[in-house]
mmCIF file of C-alpha atoms and ligand atoms in Angstrom:
data_model
loop_
_atom_site.group_PDB
_atom_site.id
_atom_site.type_symbol
_atom_site.label_atom_id
_atom_site.label_comp_id
_atom_site.label_asym_id
_atom_site.label_seq_id
_atom_site.Cartn_x
_atom_site.Cartn_y
_atom_site.Cartn_z
ATOM 1 C CA MET K 13 77.797 49.287 67.010
ATOM 2 C CA THR K 14 76.304 47.592 70.347
ATOM 3 C CA GLU K 15 75.264 49.962 73.065
ATOM 4 C CA LYS K 16 77.070 49.557 76.391
ATOM 5 C CA GLN K 17 74.599 49.023 79.318
ATOM 6 C CA VAL K 18 75.319 51.430 82.245
ATOM 7 C CA LEU K 19 73.857 51.723 85.547
ATOM 8 C CA VAL K 20 73.711 54.943 87.261
ATOM 9 C CA THR K 21 72.457 54.940 91.058
ATOM 10 C CA GLY K 22 71.670 58.091 92.770
ATOM 11 C CA ALA K 23 70.814 59.500 89.339
ATOM 12 C CA CYS K 24 68.563 62.183 90.762
ATOM 13 C CA GLY K 25 71.658 63.804 92.640
ATOM 14 C CA GLU K 26 73.493 66.574 91.366
ATOM 15 C CA ILE K 27 76.323 64.350 89.886
ATOM 16 C CA GLY K 28 73.920 61.963 88.590
ATOM 17 C CA GLN K 29 71.874 64.488 86.502
ATOM 18 C CA ALA K 30 74.968 66.009 84.979
ATOM 19 C CA LEU K 31 76.327 62.357 84.105
ATOM 20 C CA VAL K 32 73.197 61.085 82.604
ATOM 21 C CA GLN K 33 72.977 64.069 80.346
ATOM 22 C CA GLU K 34 76.762 63.668 79.363
ATOM 23 C CA LEU K 35 76.340 59.920 78.810
ATOM 24 C CA ALA K 36 73.333 60.541 76.602
ATOM 25 C CA LYS K 37 75.138 63.368 74.626
ATOM 26 C CA ARG K 38 78.188 61.065 73.850
ATOM 27 C CA GLY K 39 75.772 58.281 72.750
ATOM 28 C CA GLY K 40 76.415 54.643 72.602
ATOM 29 C CA TYR K 41 75.065 53.928 76.018
ATOM 30 C CA LYS K 42 71.656 52.272 77.146
ATOM 31 C CA ILE K 43 71.216 54.102 80.594
ATOM 32 C CA ILE K 44 69.395 52.488 83.084
ATOM 33 C CA THR K 45 69.063 54.552 86.483
ATOM 34 C CA SER K 46 68.016 54.058 89.897
ATOM 35 C CA ASP K 47 67.365 56.484 92.922
ATOM 36 C CA LEU K 48 64.738 56.540 95.825
ATOM 37 C CA ALA K 49 62.873 59.660 93.914
ATOM 38 C CA PRO K 50 61.323 59.467 90.394
ATOM 39 C CA LEU K 51 63.664 60.928 87.862
ATOM 40 C CA PRO K 52 63.485 64.732 87.317
ATOM 41 C CA ASP K 53 62.388 66.054 84.057
ATOM 42 C CA SER K 54 66.010 67.218 83.033
ATOM 43 C CA ILE K 55 66.975 63.614 82.604
ATOM 44 C CA SER K 56 63.709 61.474 82.597
ATOM 45 C CA HIS K 57 63.731 61.100 78.529
ATOM 46 C CA LEU K 58 67.282 60.018 78.518
ATOM 47 C CA ALA K 59 67.192 56.847 80.697
ATOM 48 C CA ALA K 60 65.988 53.485 78.949
ATOM 49 C CA GLU K 61 64.510 52.439 82.389
ATOM 50 C CA HIS K 62 64.441 53.796 85.987
ATOM 51 C CA VAL K 63 64.189 51.582 89.058
ATOM 52 C CA GLN K 64 63.026 53.876 91.853
ATOM 53 C CA GLY K 65 63.270 52.778 95.502
ATOM 54 C CA ASP K 66 65.742 51.582 98.015
ATOM 55 C CA LEU K 67 69.019 49.965 96.489
ATOM 56 C CA VAL K 68 69.738 47.718 99.275
ATOM 57 C CA TYR K 69 66.296 45.980 98.644
ATOM 58 C CA LYS K 70 66.176 46.577 94.681
ATOM 59 C CA VAL K 71 69.496 45.186 93.945
ATOM 60 C CA LYS K 72 68.041 41.795 93.184
ATOM 61 C CA ILE K 73 66.439 43.187 90.170
ATOM 62 C CA PHE K 74 69.841 44.148 88.702
ATOM 63 C CA TYR K 75 71.007 40.550 88.719
ATOM 64 C CA ASP K 76 69.518 39.948 85.347
ATOM 65 C CA TYR K 77 71.054 42.897 83.604
ATOM 66 C CA ASP K 78 74.149 42.713 81.542
ATOM 67 C CA PHE K 79 76.097 45.969 82.661
ATOM 68 C CA ASP K 80 79.374 47.042 81.303
ATOM 69 C CA VAL K 81 79.582 50.002 83.547
ATOM 70 C CA ILE K 82 78.064 50.788 86.926
ATOM 71 C CA PHE K 83 78.273 54.425 88.288
ATOM 72 C CA HIS K 84 77.448 54.089 92.070
ATOM 73 C CA LEU K 85 76.643 57.748 93.249
ATOM 74 C CA ALA K 86 73.909 56.897 95.563
ATOM 75 C CA ALA K 87 75.054 58.418 98.963
ATOM 76 C CA SER K 88 74.064 60.237 102.197
ATOM 77 C CA LEU K 89 76.386 63.149 102.240
ATOM 78 C CA SER K 90 78.468 64.330 105.164
ATOM 79 C CA SER K 91 76.367 66.853 107.296
ATOM 80 C CA LYS K 92 73.422 64.508 106.930
ATOM 81 C CA ALA K 93 75.317 61.286 107.469
ATOM 82 C CA GLU K 94 76.392 62.934 110.929
ATOM 83 C CA ILE K 95 72.886 63.175 112.038
ATOM 84 C CA ALA K 96 71.582 59.882 110.896
ATOM 85 C CA THR K 97 74.449 57.601 111.187
ATOM 86 C CA GLU K 98 72.822 54.349 110.824
ATOM 87 C CA GLU K 99 70.691 55.299 107.764
ATOM 88 C CA ALA K 100 74.005 56.556 106.309
ATOM 89 C CA HIS K 101 75.678 53.361 107.164
ATOM 90 C CA ARG K 102 72.893 51.413 105.057
ATOM 91 C CA ILE K 103 73.046 53.654 102.157
ATOM 92 C CA ASN K 104 76.697 54.257 101.734
ATOM 93 C CA VAL K 105 78.134 51.090 102.959
ATOM 94 C CA GLU K 106 75.245 48.128 102.543
ATOM 95 C CA GLY K 107 74.183 49.763 99.141
ATOM 96 C CA THR K 108 77.618 49.738 97.961
ATOM 97 C CA MET K 109 78.285 46.437 99.093
ATOM 98 C CA GLN K 110 75.305 44.819 97.438
ATOM 99 C CA LEU K 111 76.375 46.224 94.154
ATOM 100 C CA LEU K 112 79.999 45.328 94.466
ATOM 101 C CA MET K 113 78.775 41.824 95.021
ATOM 102 C CA LEU K 114 76.769 41.951 91.987
ATOM 103 C CA ALA K 115 79.675 43.353 89.890
ATOM 104 C CA ALA K 116 81.856 40.703 91.114
ATOM 105 C CA TYR K 117 79.602 37.851 90.594
ATOM 106 C CA ARG K 118 78.800 38.750 87.098
ATOM 107 C CA SER K 119 82.291 39.428 86.218
ATOM 108 C CA GLU K 120 83.233 36.043 87.276
ATOM 109 C CA LYS K 121 80.301 34.198 85.910
ATOM 110 C CA TYR K 122 80.122 35.766 82.360
ATOM 111 C CA GLY K 123 84.260 36.452 82.115
ATOM 112 C CA LYS K 124 83.674 40.052 81.657
ATOM 113 C CA ALA K 125 84.942 42.678 84.002
ATOM 114 C CA VAL K 126 82.292 45.093 85.023
ATOM 115 C CA LYS K 127 83.583 48.554 85.539
ATOM 116 C CA PHE K 128 82.601 49.919 88.819
ATOM 117 C CA ILE K 129 83.146 53.760 89.085
ATOM 118 C CA PHE K 130 82.661 55.016 92.602
ATOM 119 C CA PRO K 131 82.815 58.735 93.511
ATOM 120 C CA SER K 132 84.634 59.056 96.796
ATOM 121 C CA SER K 133 85.511 62.209 98.593
ATOM 122 C CA ILE K 134 88.067 64.732 100.326
ATOM 123 C CA ALA K 135 85.852 63.492 103.505
ATOM 124 C CA ALA K 136 88.063 60.062 103.275
ATOM 125 C CA TYR K 137 90.760 62.306 104.868
ATOM 126 C CA GLY K 138 90.920 63.628 108.393
ATOM 127 C CA MET K 139 93.297 66.190 109.652
ATOM 128 C CA PRO K 140 93.829 66.093 113.473
ATOM 129 C CA ASP K 141 93.736 69.834 113.934
ATOM 130 C CA ILE K 142 93.667 73.295 112.028
ATOM 131 C CA ALA K 143 97.371 73.781 112.509
ATOM 132 C CA MET K 144 98.074 70.410 110.864
ATOM 133 C CA LYS K 145 95.833 71.092 108.213
ATOM 134 C CA ARG K 146 97.786 74.322 107.404
ATOM 135 C CA LYS K 147 101.054 72.827 107.438
ATOM 136 C CA ALA K 148 99.905 69.849 105.316
ATOM 137 C CA GLY K 149 98.674 71.805 102.540
ATOM 138 C CA THR K 150 98.190 69.717 99.518
ATOM 139 C CA VAL K 151 97.903 65.837 100.570
ATOM 140 C CA ARG K 152 98.336 62.525 98.537
ATOM 141 C CA GLU K 153 95.952 59.788 98.455
ATOM 142 C CA GLU K 154 97.626 57.589 101.272
ATOM 143 C CA GLU K 155 98.111 60.458 103.753
ATOM 144 C CA TRP K 156 95.706 61.487 106.548
ATOM 145 C CA ASP K 157 93.331 58.888 105.960
ATOM 146 C CA SER K 158 91.648 58.889 109.430
ATOM 147 C CA PRO K 159 88.289 60.499 108.603
ATOM 148 C CA HIS K 160 86.486 62.217 111.240
ATOM 149 C CA THR K 161 82.897 61.653 109.824
ATOM 150 C CA MET K 162 80.526 58.822 109.387
ATOM 151 C CA TYR K 163 80.462 59.758 105.689
ATOM 152 C CA GLY K 164 84.238 59.875 105.183
ATOM 153 C CA CYS K 165 84.571 56.620 107.142
ATOM 154 C CA ASN K 166 81.868 55.033 104.808
ATOM 155 C CA LYS K 167 83.887 56.278 101.626
ATOM 156 C CA LEU K 168 87.195 55.093 102.835
ATOM 157 C CA TYR K 169 85.805 51.673 103.761
ATOM 158 C CA CYS K 170 84.098 51.254 100.261
ATOM 159 C CA GLU K 171 87.079 52.287 98.684
ATOM 160 C CA LYS K 172 88.958 49.295 100.429
ATOM 161 C CA LEU K 173 85.857 46.973 99.860
ATOM 162 C CA GLY K 174 85.993 47.926 96.115
ATOM 163 C CA THR K 175 89.651 47.308 95.821
ATOM 164 C CA TYR K 176 89.222 43.884 97.483
ATOM 165 C CA TYR K 177 86.546 42.767 95.314
ATOM 166 C CA SER K 178 88.507 43.738 92.265
ATOM 167 C CA ARG K 179 91.786 42.177 93.497
ATOM 168 C CA PHE K 180 91.517 39.665 96.049
ATOM 169 C CA HIS K 181 88.050 38.485 96.684
ATOM 170 C CA GLY K 182 88.109 34.597 97.569
ATOM 171 C CA GLN K 183 91.904 34.883 96.995
ATOM 172 C CA LYS K 184 91.214 33.383 93.578
ATOM 173 C CA HIS K 185 94.033 35.549 92.235
ATOM 174 C CA LEU K 186 96.219 32.782 93.709
ATOM 175 C CA ASP K 187 94.774 30.238 91.420
ATOM 176 C CA GLU K 188 96.620 28.921 88.316
ATOM 177 C CA HIS K 189 93.937 30.372 86.220
ATOM 178 C CA PRO K 190 92.229 33.120 88.056
ATOM 179 C CA PRO K 191 88.615 34.077 87.248
ATOM 180 C CA VAL K 192 87.846 37.553 85.824
ATOM 181 C CA MET K 193 87.472 40.048 88.576
ATOM 182 C CA MET K 194 85.286 43.407 88.603
ATOM 183 C CA ASP K 195 87.206 46.455 87.660
ATOM 184 C CA PHE K 196 86.958 49.093 90.518
ATOM 185 C CA ARG K 197 88.007 52.627 89.941
ATOM 186 C CA ALA K 198 87.399 55.405 92.518
ATOM 187 C CA ILE K 199 87.770 59.262 92.426
ATOM 188 C CA ARG K 200 88.063 61.402 95.473
ATOM 189 C CA PHE K 201 86.077 64.573 94.839
ATOM 190 C CA PRO K 202 86.543 67.994 96.260
ATOM 191 C CA GLY K 203 83.378 70.144 97.050
ATOM 192 C CA LEU K 204 81.559 70.122 93.395
ATOM 193 C CA VAL K 205 79.689 73.350 92.265
ATOM 194 C CA SER K 206 76.891 73.113 89.534
ATOM 195 C CA ALA K 207 75.139 76.059 87.863
ATOM 196 C CA PHE K 208 72.177 74.167 87.471
ATOM 197 C CA THR K 209 71.554 72.186 90.480
ATOM 198 C CA LEU K 210 72.055 72.722 94.323
ATOM 199 C CA PRO K 211 73.539 69.902 96.702
ATOM 200 C CA SER K 212 71.764 68.889 99.935
ATOM 201 C CA GLY K 213 73.350 67.331 102.960
ATOM 202 C CA GLY K 214 76.812 67.986 102.387
ATOM 203 C CA THR K 215 79.390 70.229 104.028
ATOM 204 C CA SER K 216 81.016 71.934 101.231
ATOM 205 C CA ASP K 217 77.375 73.229 100.291
ATOM 206 C CA TYR K 218 78.213 76.493 101.701
ATOM 207 C CA GLY K 219 80.179 77.264 98.350
ATOM 208 C CA PRO K 220 77.295 76.623 95.830
ATOM 209 C CA GLU K 221 74.526 77.568 98.298
ATOM 210 C CA MET K 222 76.274 81.353 98.526
ATOM 211 C CA LEU K 223 76.668 81.800 94.771
ATOM 212 C CA HIS K 224 73.111 80.530 93.908
ATOM 213 C CA ALA K 225 71.648 82.833 96.925
ATOM 214 C CA ALA K 226 73.805 85.786 95.728
ATOM 215 C CA ALA K 227 72.630 85.207 91.995
ATOM 216 C CA GLN K 228 69.016 85.257 93.086
ATOM 217 C CA GLY K 229 69.147 88.368 95.332
ATOM 218 C CA LYS K 230 68.815 86.250 98.323
ATOM 219 C CA PRO K 231 70.568 86.696 101.752
ATOM 220 C CA TYR K 232 72.849 84.007 102.984
ATOM 221 C CA ALA K 233 74.483 83.157 106.290
ATOM 222 C CA CYS K 234 77.487 81.196 105.469
ATOM 223 C CA PHE K 235 77.852 78.390 107.883
ATOM 224 C CA VAL K 236 81.701 78.299 108.157
ATOM 225 C CA ARG K 237 84.468 81.156 108.991
ATOM 226 C CA PRO K 238 85.540 83.097 105.918
ATOM 227 C CA ASP K 239 89.082 81.821 106.420
ATOM 228 C CA THR K 240 88.017 78.174 106.004
ATOM 229 C CA ILE K 241 89.486 76.519 102.791
ATOM 230 C CA ILE K 242 88.949 73.362 100.742
ATOM 231 C CA SER K 243 89.295 72.292 96.932
ATOM 232 C CA PHE K 244 86.512 72.920 94.659
ATOM 233 C CA MET K 245 85.631 71.822 91.256
ATOM 234 C CA ALA K 246 83.306 72.631 88.442
ATOM 235 C CA MET K 247 80.517 70.052 87.821
ATOM 236 C CA PRO K 248 81.574 69.667 84.328
ATOM 237 C CA ASP K 249 85.034 68.814 85.175
ATOM 238 C CA ALA K 250 83.887 66.051 87.849
ATOM 239 C CA ILE K 251 81.873 64.453 85.029
ATOM 240 C CA LYS K 252 84.888 64.584 82.529
ATOM 241 C CA SER K 253 87.055 63.034 85.486
ATOM 242 C CA MET K 254 84.615 60.004 85.754
ATOM 243 C CA LEU K 255 84.488 59.595 82.120
ATOM 244 C CA MET K 256 88.215 59.598 81.619
ATOM 245 C CA LEU K 257 88.659 57.267 84.515
ATOM 246 C CA MET K 258 86.125 55.137 82.956
ATOM 247 C CA ASP K 259 87.933 54.950 79.747
ATOM 248 C CA ALA K 260 91.358 54.690 80.860
ATOM 249 C CA PRO K 261 92.917 51.355 79.909
ATOM 250 C CA ARG K 262 93.182 49.192 82.867
ATOM 251 C CA GLU K 263 97.016 48.451 82.437
ATOM 252 C CA ASN K 264 97.692 52.136 82.989
ATOM 253 C CA LEU K 265 96.050 52.206 86.443
ATOM 254 C CA THR K 266 98.639 52.148 89.217
ATOM 255 C CA THR K 267 95.942 52.417 91.840
ATOM 256 C CA SER K 268 92.284 51.943 92.485
ATOM 257 C CA VAL K 269 91.790 55.198 94.135
ATOM 258 C CA TYR K 270 92.612 58.843 92.690
ATOM 259 C CA ASN K 271 92.586 62.141 94.025
ATOM 260 C CA VAL K 272 91.241 64.905 91.292
ATOM 261 C CA ALA K 273 91.923 68.659 92.130
ATOM 262 C CA ALA K 274 90.798 72.091 90.454
ATOM 263 C CA PHE K 275 91.051 75.138 92.749
ATOM 264 C CA ALA K 276 91.263 75.653 96.572
ATOM 265 C CA ILE K 277 89.738 78.856 97.774
ATOM 266 C CA THR K 278 88.342 80.082 101.032
ATOM 267 C CA ALA K 279 84.863 81.152 101.967
ATOM 268 C CA GLU K 280 85.775 84.680 101.778
ATOM 269 C CA ASP K 281 87.161 84.059 98.376
ATOM 270 C CA PHE K 282 83.632 82.882 97.190
ATOM 271 C CA ARG K 283 82.029 85.907 99.007
ATOM 272 C CA GLN K 284 84.377 88.358 97.311
ATOM 273 C CA ARG K 285 83.592 86.475 93.723
ATOM 274 C CA ALA K 286 79.941 86.771 94.466
ATOM 275 C CA LEU K 287 80.049 90.383 95.401
ATOM 276 C CA SER K 288 81.982 91.285 92.206
ATOM 277 C CA ALA K 289 79.363 89.674 90.081
ATOM 278 C CA PHE K 290 76.295 90.563 92.324
ATOM 279 C CA PRO K 291 77.335 93.753 94.102
ATOM 280 C CA SER K 292 74.150 93.707 96.178
ATOM 281 C CA ALA K 293 74.562 90.162 97.547
ATOM 282 C CA ASP K 294 73.837 90.028 101.234
ATOM 283 C CA ILE K 295 76.493 87.442 102.479
ATOM 284 C CA THR K 296 77.345 87.071 106.318
ATOM 285 C CA PHE K 297 79.016 84.481 108.391
ATOM 286 C CA GLU K 298 77.494 82.253 111.104
ATOM 287 C CA PRO K 299 79.596 79.537 111.495
ATOM 288 C CA ASN K 300 78.220 76.302 112.884
ATOM 289 C CA PRO K 301 80.443 74.519 115.204
ATOM 290 C CA ARG K 302 79.748 71.122 113.973
ATOM 291 C CA ARG K 303 79.811 71.886 110.171
ATOM 292 C CA GLN K 304 82.917 73.982 110.756
ATOM 293 C CA GLY K 305 84.537 71.065 112.601
ATOM 294 C CA ILE K 306 83.976 68.901 109.630
ATOM 295 C CA VAL K 307 85.565 71.046 107.118
ATOM 296 C CA ASP K 308 88.384 71.869 109.199
ATOM 297 C CA SER K 309 89.296 68.067 109.124
ATOM 298 C CA TRP K 310 89.433 68.032 105.139
ATOM 299 C CA PRO K 311 92.705 68.992 103.734
ATOM 300 C CA GLU K 312 93.216 72.522 102.153
ATOM 301 C CA ASP K 313 93.863 70.932 98.692
ATOM 302 C CA VAL K 314 94.884 67.482 97.209
ATOM 303 C CA ASN K 315 97.539 66.397 95.176
ATOM 304 C CA ASP K 316 96.240 64.625 91.914
ATOM 305 C CA SER K 317 99.560 64.045 90.218
ATOM 306 C CA ARG K 318 98.624 60.088 90.205
ATOM 307 C CA ALA K 319 95.499 60.872 87.935
ATOM 308 C CA ARG K 320 97.321 63.428 85.915
ATOM 309 C CA ALA K 321 100.160 60.823 85.337
ATOM 310 C CA ASP K 322 98.132 57.508 84.750
ATOM 311 C CA TRP K 323 95.106 58.897 82.670
ATOM 312 C CA ASN K 324 96.107 62.438 81.625
ATOM 313 C CA TRP K 325 93.896 64.197 84.001
ATOM 314 C CA LYS K 326 93.884 67.826 83.903
ATOM 315 C CA PRO K 327 90.599 70.148 84.815
ATOM 316 C CA ASP K 328 89.389 72.558 82.194
ATOM 317 C CA TYR K 329 88.211 75.201 84.841
ATOM 318 C CA ASP K 330 90.774 76.909 87.316
ATOM 319 C CA VAL K 331 88.998 79.403 89.571
ATOM 320 C CA ASP K 332 88.930 82.220 86.935
ATOM 321 C CA ARG K 333 87.451 80.141 84.216
ATOM 322 C CA PHE K 334 85.109 78.410 86.666
ATOM 323 C CA PHE K 335 83.627 81.777 87.448
ATOM 324 C CA GLU K 336 84.047 83.700 84.028
ATOM 325 C CA GLU K 337 83.329 80.860 81.737
ATOM 326 C CA TYR K 338 80.920 78.538 83.414
ATOM 327 C CA PHE K 339 79.172 79.452 86.478
ATOM 328 C CA LEU K 340 78.493 83.347 85.919
ATOM 329 C CA PRO K 341 77.231 82.751 82.296
ATOM 330 C CA GLU K 342 74.894 79.756 83.058
ATOM 331 C CA ILE K 343 73.615 81.166 86.261
ATOM 332 C CA ARG K 344 72.876 84.557 85.025
ATOM 333 C CA LYS K 345 70.866 82.711 81.992
ATOM 334 C CA ARG K 346 69.057 80.549 84.691
ATOM 335 C CA TYR K 347 68.125 83.416 87.300
ATOM 336 C CA GLY K 348 67.822 86.228 84.655
ATOM 337 C CA LYS K 349 70.368 88.542 86.278
HETATM 338 C C1 LIG V 413 79.950 66.818 101.365
HETATM 339 O O1 LIG V 413 80.083 68.021 101.379
HETATM 340 O O2 LIG V 413 79.649 65.959 102.038
HETATM 341 C C2 LIG V 413 80.181 66.423 99.721
HETATM 342 C C3 LIG V 413 81.746 65.914 99.897
HETATM 343 C C4 LIG V 413 82.728 66.856 99.852
HETATM 344 O O3 LIG V 413 82.088 64.805 99.606
HETATM 345 N N1 LIG V 413 80.262 67.413 99.107
#
């Protein structure tokens, strides 16, 4: 069996490391990685090749590769992007644009649709105020799409660019014999929590940061109010959803952008769970107005019925299973508590 050639950008990030490990475990993939940083030890032995540097400049190299699938994970997350907006635009939009052009070019020239898997985010939504957030509850893909952050604007725009390149580019779909178009598929992720890595630069980071701090016996001052609620997901479910979307037959897909959900909990729920596992945990609340504003603009939860209907999506971890069967056993091994 010939190996599928896969590119994973942003491979050193949380999703990148977990994805590379899962692809290697599955087998049958030649994994090429790229990132600004060198690969960490956790995955360096699993990649056939690593291209280090800024994707916007390095993308030319990839025109010589025959990728079947591109996982474009490289991104500047919401809190960081709000401070360095121009840099965020370059990473989140220009980097994506360059890779989309590559995928579109190769698909048309070689008559083989390159799959482009793009992690989008609940940041693509923008609730006008907290009262509307509470009232709206669980939202669908096409609702409330007026993001309040640079990162959210970047993600929403790239969803549109990807849809454009995979369906309408050059308006060639109107030709009698249209060329093969690339195959763009996006997932809007909630906040992700891994037992093995910590996020950086995001705004949902308070969840994982609080749990990792509690497990290490370190004090933690949470930067949002106790009643703050958004949806979260275990990292293994995030990886599972990307691979399910990759494997889904194209004819089953009724849209290019899918919500996925697992469990919506408050910052206080995180604290209570942390305290019941680590009773001496020292967790306080010191809301940061800017970061609070970002999370308040994200919906309480998302409706993922399209993903469930089109490609049988269902998370393995609800909130109880997340803590009892994934996070706590792994984190206890990791920090020896
Ligand atoms: C962030 O907080 O920026 C990310 C996200 C929700 O996309 N984790």
